[in-house]
Tab-separated table of C-alpha atoms and ligand atoms in Angstrom:
chain	number	residue	atom	x	y	z
A	28	MET	CA	19.466	14.336	7.451
A	29	LEU	CA	16.031	14.737	5.886
A	30	SER	CA	14.949	18.291	5.245
A	31	THR	CA	11.340	19.157	6.032
A	32	ARG	CA	8.823	18.794	3.192
A	33	TYR	CA	11.235	16.666	1.211
A	34	LEU	CA	8.504	15.682	-1.292
A	35	GLU	CA	7.671	19.257	-2.304
A	36	GLY	CA	6.563	19.362	-5.962
A	37	GLN	CA	6.115	15.596	-6.258
A	38	VAL	CA	2.924	13.685	-7.074
A	39	ALA	CA	1.968	10.524	-5.183
A	40	LEU	CA	-0.717	8.032	-6.202
A	41	VAL	CA	-1.941	6.049	-3.181
A	42	THR	CA	-4.401	3.162	-3.558
A	43	GLY	CA	-6.733	2.216	-0.723
A	44	ALA	CA	-6.496	5.828	0.453
A	45	SER	CA	-10.031	6.148	1.828
A	46	ARG	CA	-9.216	4.864	5.324
A	47	GLY	CA	-6.728	2.988	7.500
A	48	LEU	CA	-3.127	2.764	6.355
A	49	GLY	CA	-3.798	4.356	2.957
A	50	ARG	CA	-5.296	7.485	4.481
A	51	ALA	CA	-2.383	7.822	6.930
A	52	ILE	CA	0.106	7.325	4.059
A	53	ALA	CA	-1.664	9.967	1.939
A	54	GLN	CA	-1.642	12.396	4.884
A	55	GLU	CA	2.057	11.832	5.612
A	56	LEU	CA	3.170	12.158	1.965
A	57	ALA	CA	1.064	15.339	1.695
A	58	ALA	CA	2.635	16.676	4.894
A	59	GLN	CA	6.009	16.218	3.173
A	60	GLY	CA	4.769	18.335	0.259
A	61	ALA	CA	3.466	15.773	-2.258
A	62	SER	CA	0.190	16.267	-4.157
A	63	ILE	CA	-2.007	13.201	-3.709
A	64	ALA	CA	-4.014	11.167	-6.228
A	65	ALA	CA	-6.194	9.213	-3.804
A	66	VAL	CA	-7.673	5.912	-5.023
A	67	ALA	CA	-10.428	3.666	-3.625
A	68	ARG	CA	-13.689	2.261	-4.966
A	69	SER	CA	-15.886	4.704	-3.105
A	70	ALA	CA	-15.716	8.413	-3.950
A	71	ASP	CA	-17.743	9.190	-0.818
A	72	ALA	CA	-15.232	7.419	1.401
A	73	LEU	CA	-12.344	9.273	-0.261
A	74	ALA	CA	-13.915	12.618	0.675
A	75	ALA	CA	-12.689	12.370	4.278
A	76	THR	CA	-9.097	11.805	3.102
A	77	LEU	CA	-9.279	14.792	0.749
A	78	GLU	CA	-10.691	16.914	3.542
A	79	SER	CA	-7.933	16.020	6.000
A	80	VAL	CA	-5.140	16.584	3.444
A	81	ARG	CA	-6.604	19.900	2.324
A	82	ALA	CA	-7.242	21.044	5.915
A	83	ALA	CA	-3.508	20.595	6.533
A	84	GLY	CA	-2.735	22.787	3.504
A	85	GLY	CA	-2.059	19.946	1.052
A	86	THR	CA	-3.406	19.079	-2.402
A	87	ALA	CA	-5.428	15.933	-3.086
A	88	GLU	CA	-7.869	14.690	-5.724
A	89	ALA	CA	-10.074	11.587	-5.608
A	90	PHE	CA	-9.907	8.957	-8.355
A	91	PRO	CA	-12.528	6.295	-7.596
A	92	VAL	CA	-11.691	3.005	-9.303
A	93	ASP	CA	-11.646	-0.721	-8.589
A	94	VAL	CA	-7.974	-1.780	-8.632
A	95	ALA	CA	-9.032	-5.182	-9.991
A	96	ASP	CA	-10.374	-3.579	-13.207
A	97	SER	CA	-7.380	-3.287	-15.552
A	98	ALA	CA	-9.000	-1.069	-18.228
A	99	ALA	CA	-10.509	1.282	-15.635
A	100	VAL	CA	-7.112	1.596	-13.910
A	101	ASP	CA	-5.395	2.490	-17.230
A	102	ALA	CA	-7.994	5.223	-17.832
A	103	MET	CA	-7.678	6.482	-14.257
A	104	VAL	CA	-3.869	6.696	-14.383
A	105	ASP	CA	-4.245	8.704	-17.591
A	106	GLN	CA	-6.660	11.091	-15.836
A	107	ALA	CA	-4.342	11.528	-12.845
A	108	ASN	CA	-1.374	12.141	-15.151
A	109	THR	CA	-3.372	14.747	-17.084
A	110	ARG	CA	-4.525	16.419	-13.860
A	111	PHE	CA	-1.107	16.549	-12.155
A	112	GLY	CA	1.295	16.359	-15.129
A	113	LYS	CA	3.273	13.417	-13.727
A	114	ILE	CA	3.356	10.663	-11.099
A	115	ASP	CA	6.536	10.367	-9.005
A	116	ILE	CA	5.373	7.971	-6.290
A	117	LEU	CA	3.101	4.919	-6.403
A	118	VAL	CA	1.920	3.237	-3.212
A	119	ASN	CA	0.036	-0.009	-3.877
A	120	ASN	CA	-1.828	-0.301	-0.593
A	121	ALA	CA	-5.422	-1.358	-1.463
A	122	GLY	CA	-6.130	-4.739	0.046
A	123	ILE	CA	-8.874	-6.974	1.374
A	124	THR	CA	-9.305	-10.224	3.279
A	125	ARG	CA	-11.780	-13.054	2.675
A	126	ASP	CA	-10.659	-15.471	5.376
A	127	GLY	CA	-11.573	-19.132	5.634
A	128	LEU	CA	-9.992	-22.520	6.065
A	129	LEU	CA	-8.551	-23.820	2.819
A	130	MET	CA	-10.747	-26.901	2.481
A	131	ARG	CA	-13.855	-24.735	2.609
A	132	MET	CA	-12.500	-21.710	0.740
A	133	LYS	CA	-14.675	-20.632	-2.178
A	134	THR	CA	-12.889	-20.104	-5.499
A	135	GLU	CA	-14.590	-16.703	-5.615
A	136	ASP	CA	-12.916	-15.701	-2.325
A	137	TRP	CA	-9.537	-16.843	-3.645
A	138	ASP	CA	-9.994	-14.882	-6.886
A	139	THR	CA	-11.310	-11.695	-5.269
A	140	VAL	CA	-8.356	-11.470	-2.883
A	141	ILE	CA	-5.722	-12.229	-5.538
A	142	ASN	CA	-7.366	-9.873	-8.057
A	143	THR	CA	-7.417	-6.996	-5.575
A	144	ASN	CA	-4.218	-7.425	-3.560
A	145	LEU	CA	-1.830	-8.797	-6.197
A	146	LYS	CA	-3.290	-8.148	-9.633
A	147	GLY	CA	-4.321	-4.650	-8.494
A	148	ALA	CA	-0.653	-3.798	-7.884
A	149	PHE	CA	0.236	-5.108	-11.353
A	150	HIS	CA	-2.591	-3.058	-12.902
A	151	PHE	CA	-1.155	0.160	-11.409
A	152	THR	CA	2.565	-0.556	-11.726
A	153	ARG	CA	2.335	-1.159	-15.496
A	154	PRO	CA	0.928	2.260	-16.584
A	155	VAL	CA	2.583	4.249	-13.779
A	156	GLY	CA	5.868	2.421	-14.473
A	157	ARG	CA	5.683	3.554	-18.113
A	158	LEU	CA	5.435	7.179	-16.961
A	159	MET	CA	8.265	6.745	-14.454
A	160	VAL	CA	10.518	5.084	-17.047
A	161	LYS	CA	10.005	8.103	-19.348
A	162	GLN	CA	10.931	10.529	-16.570
A	163	ARG	CA	13.767	8.235	-15.444
A	164	ALA	CA	12.763	8.547	-11.785
A	165	GLY	CA	10.158	7.146	-9.435
A	166	ARG	CA	9.417	5.413	-6.158
A	167	ILE	CA	7.132	2.417	-5.817
A	168	VAL	CA	6.139	1.060	-2.406
A	169	ASN	CA	3.995	-2.062	-2.133
A	170	ILE	CA	2.165	-2.880	1.086
A	171	SER	CA	2.442	-6.595	1.803
A	172	SER	CA	2.058	-8.181	5.260
A	173	VAL	CA	3.951	-10.308	7.776
A	174	VAL	CA	1.389	-12.952	6.761
A	175	GLY	CA	3.099	-13.006	3.338
A	176	LEU	CA	6.327	-13.985	5.113
A	177	MET	CA	4.963	-16.443	7.698
A	178	GLY	CA	1.656	-17.715	6.327
A	179	ASN	CA	-1.425	-17.860	8.516
A	180	ALA	CA	-4.030	-20.580	9.009
A	181	GLY	CA	-7.330	-19.374	7.528
A	182	GLN	CA	-5.661	-16.857	5.217
A	183	ALA	CA	-4.204	-18.960	2.367
A	184	ASN	CA	-5.613	-16.563	-0.263
A	185	TYR	CA	-4.417	-13.427	1.566
A	186	ALA	CA	-0.973	-14.902	2.371
A	187	ALA	CA	-0.518	-15.998	-1.265
A	188	SER	CA	-1.411	-12.494	-2.491
A	189	LYS	CA	0.987	-10.851	-0.034
A	190	ALA	CA	3.852	-13.293	-0.718
A	191	GLY	CA	3.185	-12.760	-4.442
A	192	LEU	CA	3.616	-9.011	-3.945
A	193	ILE	CA	7.114	-9.624	-2.583
A	194	GLY	CA	8.252	-11.587	-5.655
A	195	PHE	CA	6.518	-9.040	-7.872
A	196	SER	CA	8.296	-6.137	-6.142
A	197	LYS	CA	11.764	-7.698	-6.374
A	198	SER	CA	11.229	-8.292	-10.108
A	199	VAL	CA	10.020	-4.707	-10.618
A	200	ALA	CA	13.024	-3.446	-8.615
A	201	ARG	CA	15.394	-5.325	-10.932
A	202	GLU	CA	13.541	-4.334	-14.111
A	203	PHE	CA	13.327	-0.604	-13.307
A	204	ALA	CA	16.585	0.003	-11.405
A	205	SER	CA	18.531	1.225	-14.433
A	206	ARG	CA	15.875	3.936	-14.942
A	207	GLY	CA	16.312	5.430	-11.482
A	208	ILE	CA	13.132	3.838	-10.105
A	209	THR	CA	13.118	2.021	-6.773
A	210	CYS	CA	10.558	-0.545	-5.633
A	211	ASN	CA	10.335	-1.683	-2.020
A	212	VAL	CA	7.922	-3.563	0.207
A	213	VAL	CA	6.545	-2.723	3.635
A	214	CYS	CA	5.217	-5.659	5.649
A	215	PRO	CA	2.978	-4.391	8.453
A	216	GLY	CA	2.322	-6.595	11.435
A	217	PHE	CA	-0.873	-6.011	13.379
A	218	ILE	CA	-2.058	-2.420	12.843
A	219	GLU	CA	-5.276	-0.974	14.272
A	220	THR	CA	-7.586	-0.243	11.302
A	221	ASP	CA	-11.040	-1.327	10.058
A	222	MET	CA	-9.383	-4.458	8.660
A	223	THR	CA	-8.347	-5.653	12.105
A	224	LYS	CA	-11.109	-4.276	14.336
A	225	GLY	CA	-13.519	-6.708	15.868
A	226	LEU	CA	-10.912	-9.179	17.089
A	227	GLY	CA	-11.954	-10.352	20.503
A	228	GLU	CA	-10.083	-9.281	23.650
A	229	GLU	CA	-8.746	-12.813	24.050
A	230	LEU	CA	-7.127	-12.825	20.587
A	231	GLN	CA	-5.693	-9.337	21.117
A	232	LYS	CA	-4.115	-10.506	24.379
A	233	LYS	CA	-2.565	-13.513	22.622
A	234	LEU	CA	-1.237	-11.277	19.841
A	235	LEU	CA	0.322	-8.848	22.302
A	236	GLU	CA	2.235	-11.721	23.895
A	237	LYS	CA	3.959	-12.227	20.529
A	238	ILE	CA	4.871	-8.549	20.022
A	239	PRO	CA	8.119	-7.588	21.798
A	240	LEU	CA	7.232	-3.870	21.728
A	241	GLN	CA	3.983	-4.803	23.545
A	242	ARG	CA	1.528	-2.719	21.594
A	243	LEU	CA	-0.472	-2.932	18.399
A	244	GLY	CA	0.723	-0.748	15.533
A	245	GLN	CA	-0.929	2.505	14.462
A	246	PRO	CA	-1.380	3.628	10.817
A	247	ASP	CA	1.240	6.356	11.369
A	248	ASP	CA	3.834	3.662	12.180
A	249	ILE	CA	3.465	2.479	8.577
A	250	ALA	CA	3.033	5.919	6.979
A	251	GLY	CA	6.393	7.141	8.342
A	252	VAL	CA	8.256	4.181	6.828
A	253	VAL	CA	6.526	4.584	3.461
A	254	ALA	CA	7.432	8.289	3.434
A	255	PHE	CA	11.045	7.418	4.271
A	256	LEU	CA	11.184	4.987	1.322
A	257	CYS	CA	9.977	7.844	-0.920
A	258	SER	CA	12.521	10.303	0.516
A	259	PRO	CA	15.961	11.289	-0.793
A	260	ALA	CA	17.464	9.383	2.169
A	261	ALA	CA	16.238	6.094	0.628
A	262	SER	CA	17.567	6.652	-2.907
A	263	TYR	CA	20.007	3.691	-2.620
A	264	ILE	CA	17.399	1.216	-1.284
A	265	THR	CA	15.562	-1.042	-3.710
A	266	GLY	CA	14.081	-4.548	-3.727
A	267	GLN	CA	13.921	-4.588	0.077
A	268	ILE	CA	11.310	-5.750	2.535
A	269	ILE	CA	10.862	-3.677	5.676
A	270	THR	CA	8.848	-5.349	8.383
A	271	VAL	CA	7.011	-2.931	10.693
A	272	ASP	CA	5.492	-5.142	13.359
A	273	GLY	CA	6.835	-4.254	16.800
A	274	GLY	CA	9.381	-7.068	16.481
A	275	MET	CA	6.834	-9.869	15.992
A	276	VAL	CA	8.811	-11.436	13.112
A	277	MET	CA	12.590	-11.370	13.471
B	445	LIG	P1	-8.774	-1.108	5.338
B	445	LIG	O1	-8.905	-0.185	6.488
B	445	LIG	O2	-9.767	-2.196	5.159
B	445	LIG	O3	-8.694	-0.232	3.986
B	445	LIG	C1	-8.572	-0.848	2.740
B	445	LIG	C2	-8.531	0.212	1.670
B	445	LIG	O4	-8.437	-0.432	0.388
B	445	LIG	C3	-9.775	1.073	1.627
B	445	LIG	O5	-9.406	2.394	1.274
B	445	LIG	C4	-10.597	0.451	0.505
B	445	LIG	O6	-11.477	1.394	-0.042
B	445	LIG	C5	-9.491	0.036	-0.459
B	445	LIG	N1	-9.881	-1.029	-1.378
B	445	LIG	C6	-10.279	-2.287	-1.080
B	445	LIG	N2	-10.580	-2.974	-2.186
B	445	LIG	C7	-10.373	-2.124	-3.230
B	445	LIG	C8	-10.514	-2.242	-4.643
B	445	LIG	N3	-10.926	-3.384	-5.214
B	445	LIG	N4	-10.208	-1.165	-5.406
B	445	LIG	C9	-9.807	-0.003	-4.847
B	445	LIG	N5	-9.639	0.165	-3.516
B	445	LIG	C10	-9.926	-0.881	-2.723
B	445	LIG	O7	-7.346	-1.838	5.364
B	445	LIG	P2	-5.957	-1.407	6.061
B	445	LIG	O8	-5.857	-2.107	7.349
B	445	LIG	O9	-5.776	0.059	5.981
B	445	LIG	O10	-4.937	-2.146	5.079
B	445	LIG	C11	-4.267	-1.483	4.030
B	445	LIG	C12	-3.254	-2.435	3.417
B	445	LIG	O11	-2.355	-2.887	4.418
B	445	LIG	C13	-3.895	-3.695	2.836
B	445	LIG	O12	-3.214	-4.083	1.670
B	445	LIG	C14	-3.674	-4.736	3.922
B	445	LIG	O13	-3.630	-6.032	3.415
B	445	LIG	C15	-2.318	-4.292	4.454
B	445	LIG	N6	-2.055	-4.747	5.819
B	445	LIG	C16	-2.820	-4.319	6.872
B	445	LIG	C17	-2.538	-4.776	8.149
B	445	LIG	C18	-3.314	-4.342	9.356
B	445	LIG	O14	-3.032	-4.873	10.436
B	445	LIG	N7	-4.254	-3.431	9.247
B	445	LIG	C19	-1.488	-5.692	8.359
B	445	LIG	C20	-0.747	-6.094	7.267
B	445	LIG	C21	-1.020	-5.615	5.998
B	445	LIG	P3	-12.924	1.023	-0.696
B	445	LIG	O15	-13.511	-0.055	0.165
B	445	LIG	O16	-13.671	2.308	-0.693
B	445	LIG	O17	-12.601	0.557	-2.076
């Protein structure tokens, strides 16, 4: 059984925390007692996340940085570590899409997606991993996608980045296991956020036909699973992929 506020006293760094899944994850980890280092490019956009965490009695600070910028990430992790004294939980959630059919895909769109979604996770896991190895404890959760498992026409760059995250996470899980650090992957299906808004009614209807639970996901559906993976109840789980998609991929 999980006690309430099972993350009391812990520090969680969440990337892509300014909206969507990242904001919901930050709110849920804070509700369980963790202090939040909230990351996104825009400090203004992070303000709403800080406000909601603080309004619920939690602690959160904004650390604006581009996850694709390795040197800036190193400096930022240093700042967060100085501010909070440690980092117990890392959630690599920042992600973007630049969709297009492969034969017309610009190299720039390939690079931007890989540099943000995949390289961004590497940029954070390296310095945060060093801190976790020293403290011989830590939880890393990487947000991939069902598209990383199945592929998707028009999303070769995105699917490659998300499939890459899975291989990356399993390697990190093996490398860090002896130091008491777990690394797992959450693969969301179709969740209602800015990333997915603007799909036409027709496409939504088609999607719903493929989802056994017959609804689109909400950010809280993902946040609860991430929090579980950071909880004491998940201490014997590492290198795993948990698909949260209403049963779309079985
Ligand atoms: P979203 O609403 O578009 O939010 C993306 C977040 O990432 C924002 O906070 C954004 O903040 C941040 N971000 C983007 N590029 C960044 C960069 N270079 N550096 C730092 N932060 C950056 O997306 P979402 O739907 O919440 O998705 C979150 C994660 O879940 C993504 O990895 C996505 O691929 C994955 N996912 C989502 C779904 C879904 O259905 N929504 C399904 C499967 C997987 P700034 O723009 O301010 O930087």
